[in-house]
Amino acid sequence: MGRIIVTEFVSLDGVIEAPGGGEKFKHAGWTFKFNRGAEGDRFKLDETLSSAALLLGRVTYEGFAAAWPSREGEFADRFNSMPKYVVSSTLTKPTWNNSTVLKGNVADQVAKLKHRQDGDIVVHGSAMLVQALLQNDLVDELRLMVFPVVLGGGKRLFGETGDMKTLRLASSSVVGDGVAIFTYEPVRERATAAAPASKSSASA
């Protein structure tokens, strides 16, 4: 049984768009203005080395697939070798090695993935996918690396779902140039009625 781990670079106003550049966003690469220090780098490396698989939305997948195969090092080697799952209704021929396309209802496909893939299934970026996973109570842990900057616009981590979600703070630390790392676990309420039908798809 796997766990869905969402890990994000996020601004103080909740923006997660283009933290590493490469997208048509006026603040693309905004995380590069800050040094996350040796502790921050170690956190991301340990996270990647302990991951069993990647789960990505199409846009994030295509960005990663264009950037990572040519890179070298411990981080890149693990990224490139591990199983990768991309949620998409349009992608037919994934170019990154060891990749599988998940089509159909997102909640159903990810629930099945959790049952057949052991270990931590890590989601990077993928705003629409993350929102769908949160709405359908499929996220087991949320890791936020919060940078001390307000971007004033862009794709945000949390959509306006109308649903309240309670989280438990599992750990916190501050690294580098005031970059805060928070790890949260969703607080799941006991089911009192039949589970509702899964909510909207996030494939593209």
Tab-separated table of N, CA and C in Angstrom, residues 89-201:
chain	number	residue	atom	x	y	z
A	89	SER	N	-5.445	12.955	-20.098
A	89	SER	CA	-6.394	12.400	-21.062
A	89	SER	C	-5.909	12.604	-22.491
A	90	THR	N	-4.798	13.325	-22.664
A	90	THR	CA	-4.313	13.637	-24.010
A	90	THR	C	-2.946	13.038	-24.326
A	91	LEU	N	-2.130	12.802	-23.322
A	91	LEU	CA	-0.792	12.259	-23.549
A	91	LEU	C	-0.889	10.780	-23.920
A	92	THR	N	-0.285	10.396	-25.022
A	92	THR	CA	-0.352	9.002	-25.468
A	92	THR	C	1.005	8.310	-25.458
A	93	LYS	N	2.073	9.060	-25.710
A	93	LYS	CA	3.404	8.469	-25.779
A	93	LYS	C	4.367	9.204	-24.848
A	94	PRO	N	4.395	8.821	-23.575
A	94	PRO	CA	5.315	9.483	-22.641
A	94	PRO	C	6.763	9.238	-23.048
A	95	THR	N	7.567	10.279	-23.005
A	95	THR	CA	8.949	10.189	-23.491
A	95	THR	C	9.968	9.874	-22.402
A	96	TRP	N	9.618	10.104	-21.156
A	96	TRP	CA	10.537	9.854	-20.042
A	96	TRP	C	10.502	8.372	-19.711
A	97	ASN	N	11.653	7.767	-19.491
A	97	ASN	CA	11.683	6.328	-19.252
A	97	ASN	C	10.895	5.936	-18.010
A	98	ASN	N	10.384	4.705	-18.049
A	98	ASN	CA	9.669	4.134	-16.906
A	98	ASN	C	8.424	4.938	-16.552
A	99	SER	N	7.712	5.426	-17.579
A	99	SER	CA	6.519	6.256	-17.362
A	99	SER	C	5.253	5.514	-17.780
A	100	THR	N	4.184	5.742	-17.027
A	100	THR	CA	2.877	5.158	-17.313
A	100	THR	C	1.831	6.256	-17.281
A	101	VAL	N	0.949	6.284	-18.279
A	101	VAL	CA	-0.121	7.276	-18.325
A	101	VAL	C	-1.355	6.728	-17.618
A	102	LEU	N	-1.932	7.522	-16.722
A	102	LEU	CA	-3.178	7.169	-16.044
A	102	LEU	C	-4.308	7.956	-16.687
A	103	LYS	N	-5.259	7.253	-17.288
A	103	LYS	CA	-6.394	7.906	-17.940
A	103	LYS	C	-7.677	7.581	-17.192
A	104	GLY	N	-8.712	8.362	-17.436
A	104	GLY	CA	-9.988	8.118	-16.788
A	104	GLY	C	-10.145	8.937	-15.524
A	105	ASN	N	-11.032	8.495	-14.653
A	105	ASN	CA	-11.321	9.211	-13.418
A	105	ASN	C	-10.079	9.277	-12.530
A	106	VAL	N	-9.664	10.477	-12.196
A	106	VAL	CA	-8.419	10.669	-11.443
A	106	VAL	C	-8.469	9.971	-10.089
A	107	ALA	N	-9.548	10.184	-9.351
A	107	ALA	CA	-9.643	9.608	-8.010
A	107	ALA	C	-9.580	8.088	-8.056
A	108	ASP	N	-10.288	7.481	-8.996
A	108	ASP	CA	-10.286	6.022	-9.114
A	108	ASP	C	-8.904	5.504	-9.490
A	109	GLN	N	-8.258	6.161	-10.453
A	109	GLN	CA	-6.947	5.708	-10.913
A	109	GLN	C	-5.889	5.824	-9.816
A	110	VAL	N	-5.924	6.917	-9.070
A	110	VAL	CA	-4.924	7.113	-8.018
A	110	VAL	C	-5.184	6.173	-6.844
A	111	ALA	N	-6.449	5.931	-6.527
A	111	ALA	CA	-6.774	4.976	-5.465
A	111	ALA	C	-6.242	3.585	-5.815
A	112	LYS	N	-6.384	3.188	-7.070
A	112	LYS	CA	-5.856	1.892	-7.516
A	112	LYS	C	-4.331	1.886	-7.454
A	113	LEU	N	-3.730	3.011	-7.838
A	113	LEU	CA	-2.271	3.116	-7.793
A	113	LEU	C	-1.753	2.939	-6.371
A	114	LYS	N	-2.426	3.531	-5.396
A	114	LYS	CA	-2.004	3.409	-4.000
A	114	LYS	C	-2.014	1.954	-3.540
A	115	HIS	N	-2.914	1.160	-4.093
A	115	HIS	CA	-3.011	-0.243	-3.688
A	115	HIS	C	-1.933	-1.111	-4.334
A	116	ARG	N	-1.494	-0.754	-5.544
A	116	ARG	CA	-0.528	-1.614	-6.225
A	116	ARG	C	0.922	-1.137	-6.114
A	117	GLN	N	1.137	0.121	-5.736
A	117	GLN	CA	2.495	0.670	-5.628
A	117	GLN	C	2.845	0.904	-4.163
A	118	ASP	N	3.804	0.168	-3.652
A	118	ASP	CA	4.228	0.353	-2.268
A	118	ASP	C	5.113	1.588	-2.137
A	119	GLY	N	5.212	2.107	-0.905
A	119	GLY	CA	6.116	3.213	-0.621
A	119	GLY	C	5.503	4.571	-0.895
A	120	ASP	N	6.346	5.595	-0.854
A	120	ASP	CA	5.896	6.978	-1.032
A	120	ASP	C	5.779	7.326	-2.517
A	121	ILE	N	4.581	7.715	-2.913
A	121	ILE	CA	4.303	8.170	-4.275
A	121	ILE	C	4.255	9.690	-4.198
A	122	VAL	N	5.260	10.346	-4.754
A	122	VAL	CA	5.456	11.772	-4.500
A	122	VAL	C	4.956	12.620	-5.666
A	123	VAL	N	4.197	13.654	-5.321
A	123	VAL	CA	3.641	14.585	-6.301
A	123	VAL	C	4.376	15.915	-6.189
A	124	HIS	N	4.952	16.380	-7.290
A	124	HIS	CA	5.589	17.697	-7.361
A	124	HIS	C	4.734	18.597	-8.251
A	125	GLY	N	4.644	19.884	-7.900
A	125	GLY	CA	3.898	20.810	-8.757
A	125	GLY	C	2.476	20.335	-8.974
A	126	SER	N	2.060	20.269	-10.273
A	126	SER	CA	0.798	19.619	-10.651
A	126	SER	C	-0.403	20.175	-9.892
A	127	ALA	N	-0.610	21.491	-9.969
A	127	ALA	CA	-1.619	22.165	-9.149
A	127	ALA	C	-3.015	21.560	-9.278
A	128	MET	N	-3.495	21.355	-10.506
A	128	MET	CA	-4.840	20.816	-10.696
A	128	MET	C	-4.962	19.405	-10.136
A	129	LEU	N	-3.935	18.597	-10.345
A	129	LEU	CA	-3.943	17.238	-9.817
A	129	LEU	C	-3.981	17.250	-8.301
A	130	VAL	N	-3.152	18.077	-7.682
A	130	VAL	CA	-3.109	18.151	-6.219
A	130	VAL	C	-4.466	18.554	-5.660
A	131	GLN	N	-5.109	19.527	-6.276
A	131	GLN	CA	-6.426	19.957	-5.806
A	131	GLN	C	-7.439	18.827	-5.896
A	132	ALA	N	-7.391	18.040	-6.971
A	132	ALA	CA	-8.298	16.898	-7.108
A	132	ALA	C	-8.005	15.835	-6.055
A	133	LEU	N	-6.736	15.588	-5.771
A	133	LEU	CA	-6.366	14.600	-4.758
A	133	LEU	C	-6.826	15.032	-3.374
A	134	LEU	N	-6.673	16.318	-3.070
A	134	LEU	CA	-7.127	16.827	-1.775
A	134	LEU	C	-8.642	16.727	-1.649
A	135	GLN	N	-9.365	17.071	-2.708
A	135	GLN	CA	-10.821	17.013	-2.672
A	135	GLN	C	-11.322	15.594	-2.433
A	136	ASN	N	-10.590	14.619	-2.943
A	136	ASN	CA	-11.007	13.226	-2.829
A	136	ASN	C	-10.313	12.482	-1.692
A	137	ASP	N	-9.664	13.239	-0.777
A	137	ASP	CA	-9.069	12.670	0.432
A	137	ASP	C	-8.042	11.580	0.115
A	138	LEU	N	-7.215	11.827	-0.896
A	138	LEU	CA	-6.212	10.849	-1.306
A	138	LEU	C	-4.793	11.234	-0.893
A	139	VAL	N	-4.626	12.400	-0.294
A	139	VAL	CA	-3.300	12.860	0.131
A	139	VAL	C	-3.024	12.381	1.552
A	140	ASP	N	-1.881	11.746	1.751
A	140	ASP	CA	-1.508	11.244	3.075
A	140	ASP	C	-0.556	12.176	3.812
A	141	GLU	N	0.181	12.987	3.065
A	141	GLU	CA	1.111	13.928	3.698
A	141	GLU	C	1.357	15.089	2.753
A	142	LEU	N	1.493	16.271	3.339
A	142	LEU	CA	1.712	17.497	2.570
A	142	LEU	C	2.987	18.150	3.092
A	143	ARG	N	3.997	18.296	2.218
A	143	ARG	CA	5.268	18.912	2.600
A	143	ARG	C	5.406	20.236	1.861
A	144	LEU	N	5.453	21.310	2.612
A	144	LEU	CA	5.508	22.640	2.018
A	144	LEU	C	6.820	23.324	2.371
A	145	MET	N	7.573	23.727	1.348
A	145	MET	CA	8.762	24.543	1.543
A	145	MET	C	8.339	25.971	1.212
A	146	VAL	N	8.115	26.772	2.257
A	146	VAL	CA	7.510	28.094	2.111
A	146	VAL	C	8.599	29.163	2.037
A	147	PHE	N	8.609	29.900	0.928
A	147	PHE	CA	9.610	30.944	0.703
A	147	PHE	C	9.051	32.308	1.118
A	148	PRO	N	9.888	33.152	1.727
A	148	PRO	CA	9.409	34.441	2.250
A	148	PRO	C	9.223	35.476	1.147
A	149	VAL	N	8.211	35.253	0.317
A	149	VAL	CA	7.934	36.166	-0.789
A	149	VAL	C	6.437	36.130	-1.103
A	150	VAL	N	5.900	37.283	-1.470
A	150	VAL	CA	4.513	37.393	-1.930
A	150	VAL	C	4.560	37.673	-3.427
A	151	LEU	N	3.975	36.800	-4.234
A	151	LEU	CA	4.057	36.926	-5.688
A	151	LEU	C	2.898	37.712	-6.285
A	152	GLY	N	1.796	37.796	-5.574
A	152	GLY	CA	0.691	38.630	-6.030
A	152	GLY	C	-0.192	38.028	-7.101
A	153	GLY	N	0.087	36.799	-7.516
A	153	GLY	CA	-0.729	36.149	-8.530
A	153	GLY	C	-0.058	34.887	-9.021
A	154	GLY	N	-0.818	34.045	-9.697
A	154	GLY	CA	-0.301	32.780	-10.197
A	154	GLY	C	-1.133	31.619	-9.705
A	155	LYS	N	-0.810	30.427	-10.188
A	155	LYS	CA	-1.548	29.231	-9.774
A	155	LYS	C	-1.292	28.961	-8.296
A	156	ARG	N	-2.373	28.748	-7.576
A	156	ARG	CA	-2.258	28.537	-6.133
A	156	ARG	C	-2.441	27.070	-5.760
A	157	LEU	N	-1.889	26.721	-4.627
A	157	LEU	CA	-1.942	25.344	-4.159
A	157	LEU	C	-3.364	24.901	-3.872
A	158	PHE	N	-4.111	25.730	-3.176
A	158	PHE	CA	-5.460	25.347	-2.773
A	158	PHE	C	-6.496	26.072	-3.614
A	159	GLY	N	-7.401	25.313	-4.212
A	159	GLY	CA	-8.480	25.907	-4.984
A	159	GLY	C	-9.662	26.236	-4.092
A	160	GLU	N	-10.647	26.915	-4.652
A	160	GLU	CA	-11.846	27.286	-3.902
A	160	GLU	C	-12.875	26.167	-4.016
A	161	THR	N	-12.709	25.159	-3.175
A	161	THR	CA	-13.575	23.984	-3.244
A	161	THR	C	-14.832	24.131	-2.403
A	162	GLY	N	-14.796	25.026	-1.426
A	162	GLY	CA	-15.921	25.151	-0.519
A	162	GLY	C	-15.850	24.179	0.640
A	163	ASP	N	-14.883	23.256	0.596
A	163	ASP	CA	-14.735	22.267	1.657
A	163	ASP	C	-13.624	22.687	2.619
A	164	MET	N	-13.849	22.483	3.902
A	164	MET	CA	-12.825	22.770	4.898
A	164	MET	C	-11.980	21.524	5.118
A	165	LYS	N	-10.667	21.690	5.126
A	165	LYS	CA	-9.748	20.584	5.361
A	165	LYS	C	-8.910	20.894	6.598
A	166	THR	N	-8.892	19.980	7.550
A	166	THR	CA	-8.094	20.151	8.758
A	166	THR	C	-6.810	19.345	8.630
A	167	LEU	N	-5.681	19.973	8.968
A	167	LEU	CA	-4.383	19.325	8.875
A	167	LEU	C	-3.698	19.325	10.237
A	168	ARG	N	-2.858	18.321	10.466
A	168	ARG	CA	-2.064	18.249	11.698
A	168	ARG	C	-0.610	18.521	11.348
A	169	LEU	N	0.017	19.459	12.055
A	169	LEU	CA	1.425	19.763	11.828
A	169	LEU	C	2.282	18.642	12.405
A	170	ALA	N	3.017	17.948	11.532
A	170	ALA	CA	3.858	16.837	11.964
A	170	ALA	C	5.275	17.287	12.281
A	171	SER	N	5.775	18.284	11.540
A	171	SER	CA	7.117	18.798	11.806
A	171	SER	C	7.282	20.155	11.146
A	172	SER	N	8.259	20.919	11.632
A	172	SER	CA	8.553	22.222	11.036
A	172	SER	C	10.014	22.571	11.289
A	173	SER	N	10.583	23.348	10.382
A	173	SER	CA	11.957	23.815	10.540
A	173	SER	C	12.159	25.028	9.648
A	174	VAL	N	13.227	25.767	9.907
A	174	VAL	CA	13.581	26.921	9.080
A	174	VAL	C	15.001	26.716	8.579
A	175	VAL	N	15.196	26.910	7.270
A	175	VAL	CA	16.507	26.679	6.668
A	175	VAL	C	16.904	27.880	5.807
A	176	GLY	N	18.187	27.989	5.534
A	176	GLY	CA	18.678	28.998	4.602
A	176	GLY	C	18.196	30.404	4.887
A	177	ASP	N	17.727	31.077	3.840
A	177	ASP	CA	17.286	32.469	3.929
A	177	ASP	C	15.852	32.592	4.444
A	178	GLY	N	15.587	31.988	5.598
A	178	GLY	CA	14.255	32.084	6.176
A	178	GLY	C	13.210	31.258	5.465
A	179	VAL	N	13.632	30.183	4.812
A	179	VAL	CA	12.704	29.274	4.139
A	179	VAL	C	12.178	28.282	5.174
A	180	ALA	N	10.863	28.211	5.308
A	180	ALA	CA	10.244	27.343	6.309
A	180	ALA	C	9.762	26.048	5.669
A	181	ILE	N	10.002	24.940	6.351
A	181	ILE	CA	9.542	23.638	5.872
A	181	ILE	C	8.500	23.113	6.849
A	182	PHE	N	7.294	22.896	6.352
A	182	PHE	CA	6.201	22.375	7.165
A	182	PHE	C	5.739	21.035	6.595
A	183	THR	N	5.572	20.059	7.463
A	183	THR	CA	5.009	18.772	7.060
A	183	THR	C	3.676	18.596	7.769
A	184	TYR	N	2.636	18.377	6.978
A	184	TYR	CA	1.284	18.243	7.513
A	184	TYR	C	0.696	16.883	7.152
A	185	GLU	N	-0.186	16.410	8.016
A	185	GLU	CA	-0.957	15.203	7.744
A	185	GLU	C	-2.438	15.545	7.826
A	186	PRO	N	-3.241	15.151	6.842
A	186	PRO	CA	-4.675	15.428	6.896
A	186	PRO	C	-5.323	14.733	8.088
A	187	VAL	N	-6.246	15.427	8.717
A	187	VAL	CA	-7.036	14.839	9.800
A	187	VAL	C	-8.293	14.277	9.164
A	188	ARG	N	-8.411	12.973	9.157
A	188	ARG	CA	-9.548	12.328	8.505
A	188	ARG	C	-10.648	12.067	9.517
A	189	GLU	N	-11.837	12.561	9.190
A	189	GLU	CA	-12.984	12.347	10.061
A	189	GLU	C	-13.529	10.946	9.838
A	190	ARG	N	-14.110	10.400	10.874
A	190	ARG	CA	-14.705	9.073	10.747
A	190	ARG	C	-15.907	9.142	9.817
A	191	ALA	N	-15.986	8.167	8.937
A	191	ALA	CA	-17.105	8.149	7.991
A	191	ALA	C	-18.402	7.867	8.734
A	192	THR	N	-19.402	8.692	8.481
A	192	THR	CA	-20.706	8.505	9.122
A	192	THR	C	-21.775	8.111	8.127
A	193	ALA	N	-21.404	8.115	6.861
A	193	ALA	CA	-22.356	7.748	5.823
A	193	ALA	C	-21.577	7.164	4.663
A	194	ALA	N	-22.315	6.698	3.664
A	194	ALA	CA	-21.669	6.139	2.486
A	194	ALA	C	-20.782	7.185	1.846
A	195	ALA	N	-19.641	6.762	1.345
A	195	ALA	CA	-18.701	7.701	0.737
A	195	ALA	C	-19.323	8.330	-0.495
A	196	PRO	N	-19.162	9.646	-0.679
A	196	PRO	CA	-19.722	10.309	-1.853
A	196	PRO	C	-18.970	9.915	-3.111
A	197	ALA	N	-19.590	10.124	-4.246
A	197	ALA	CA	-18.943	9.846	-5.524
A	197	ALA	C	-17.722	10.727	-5.667
A	198	SER	N	-16.688	10.205	-6.318
A	198	SER	CA	-15.462	10.975	-6.488
A	198	SER	C	-15.724	12.235	-7.271
A	199	LYS	N	-14.934	13.270	-6.969
A	199	LYS	CA	-15.160	14.587	-7.548
A	199	LYS	C	-14.421	14.749	-8.859
A	200	SER	N	-14.426	15.944	-9.388
A	200	SER	CA	-14.022	16.220	-10.756
A	200	SER	C	-12.623	15.748	-11.103
A	201	SER	N	-12.449	15.396	-12.376
A	201	SER	CA	-11.173	14.940	-12.907
A	201	SER	C	-10.218	16.103	-13.092
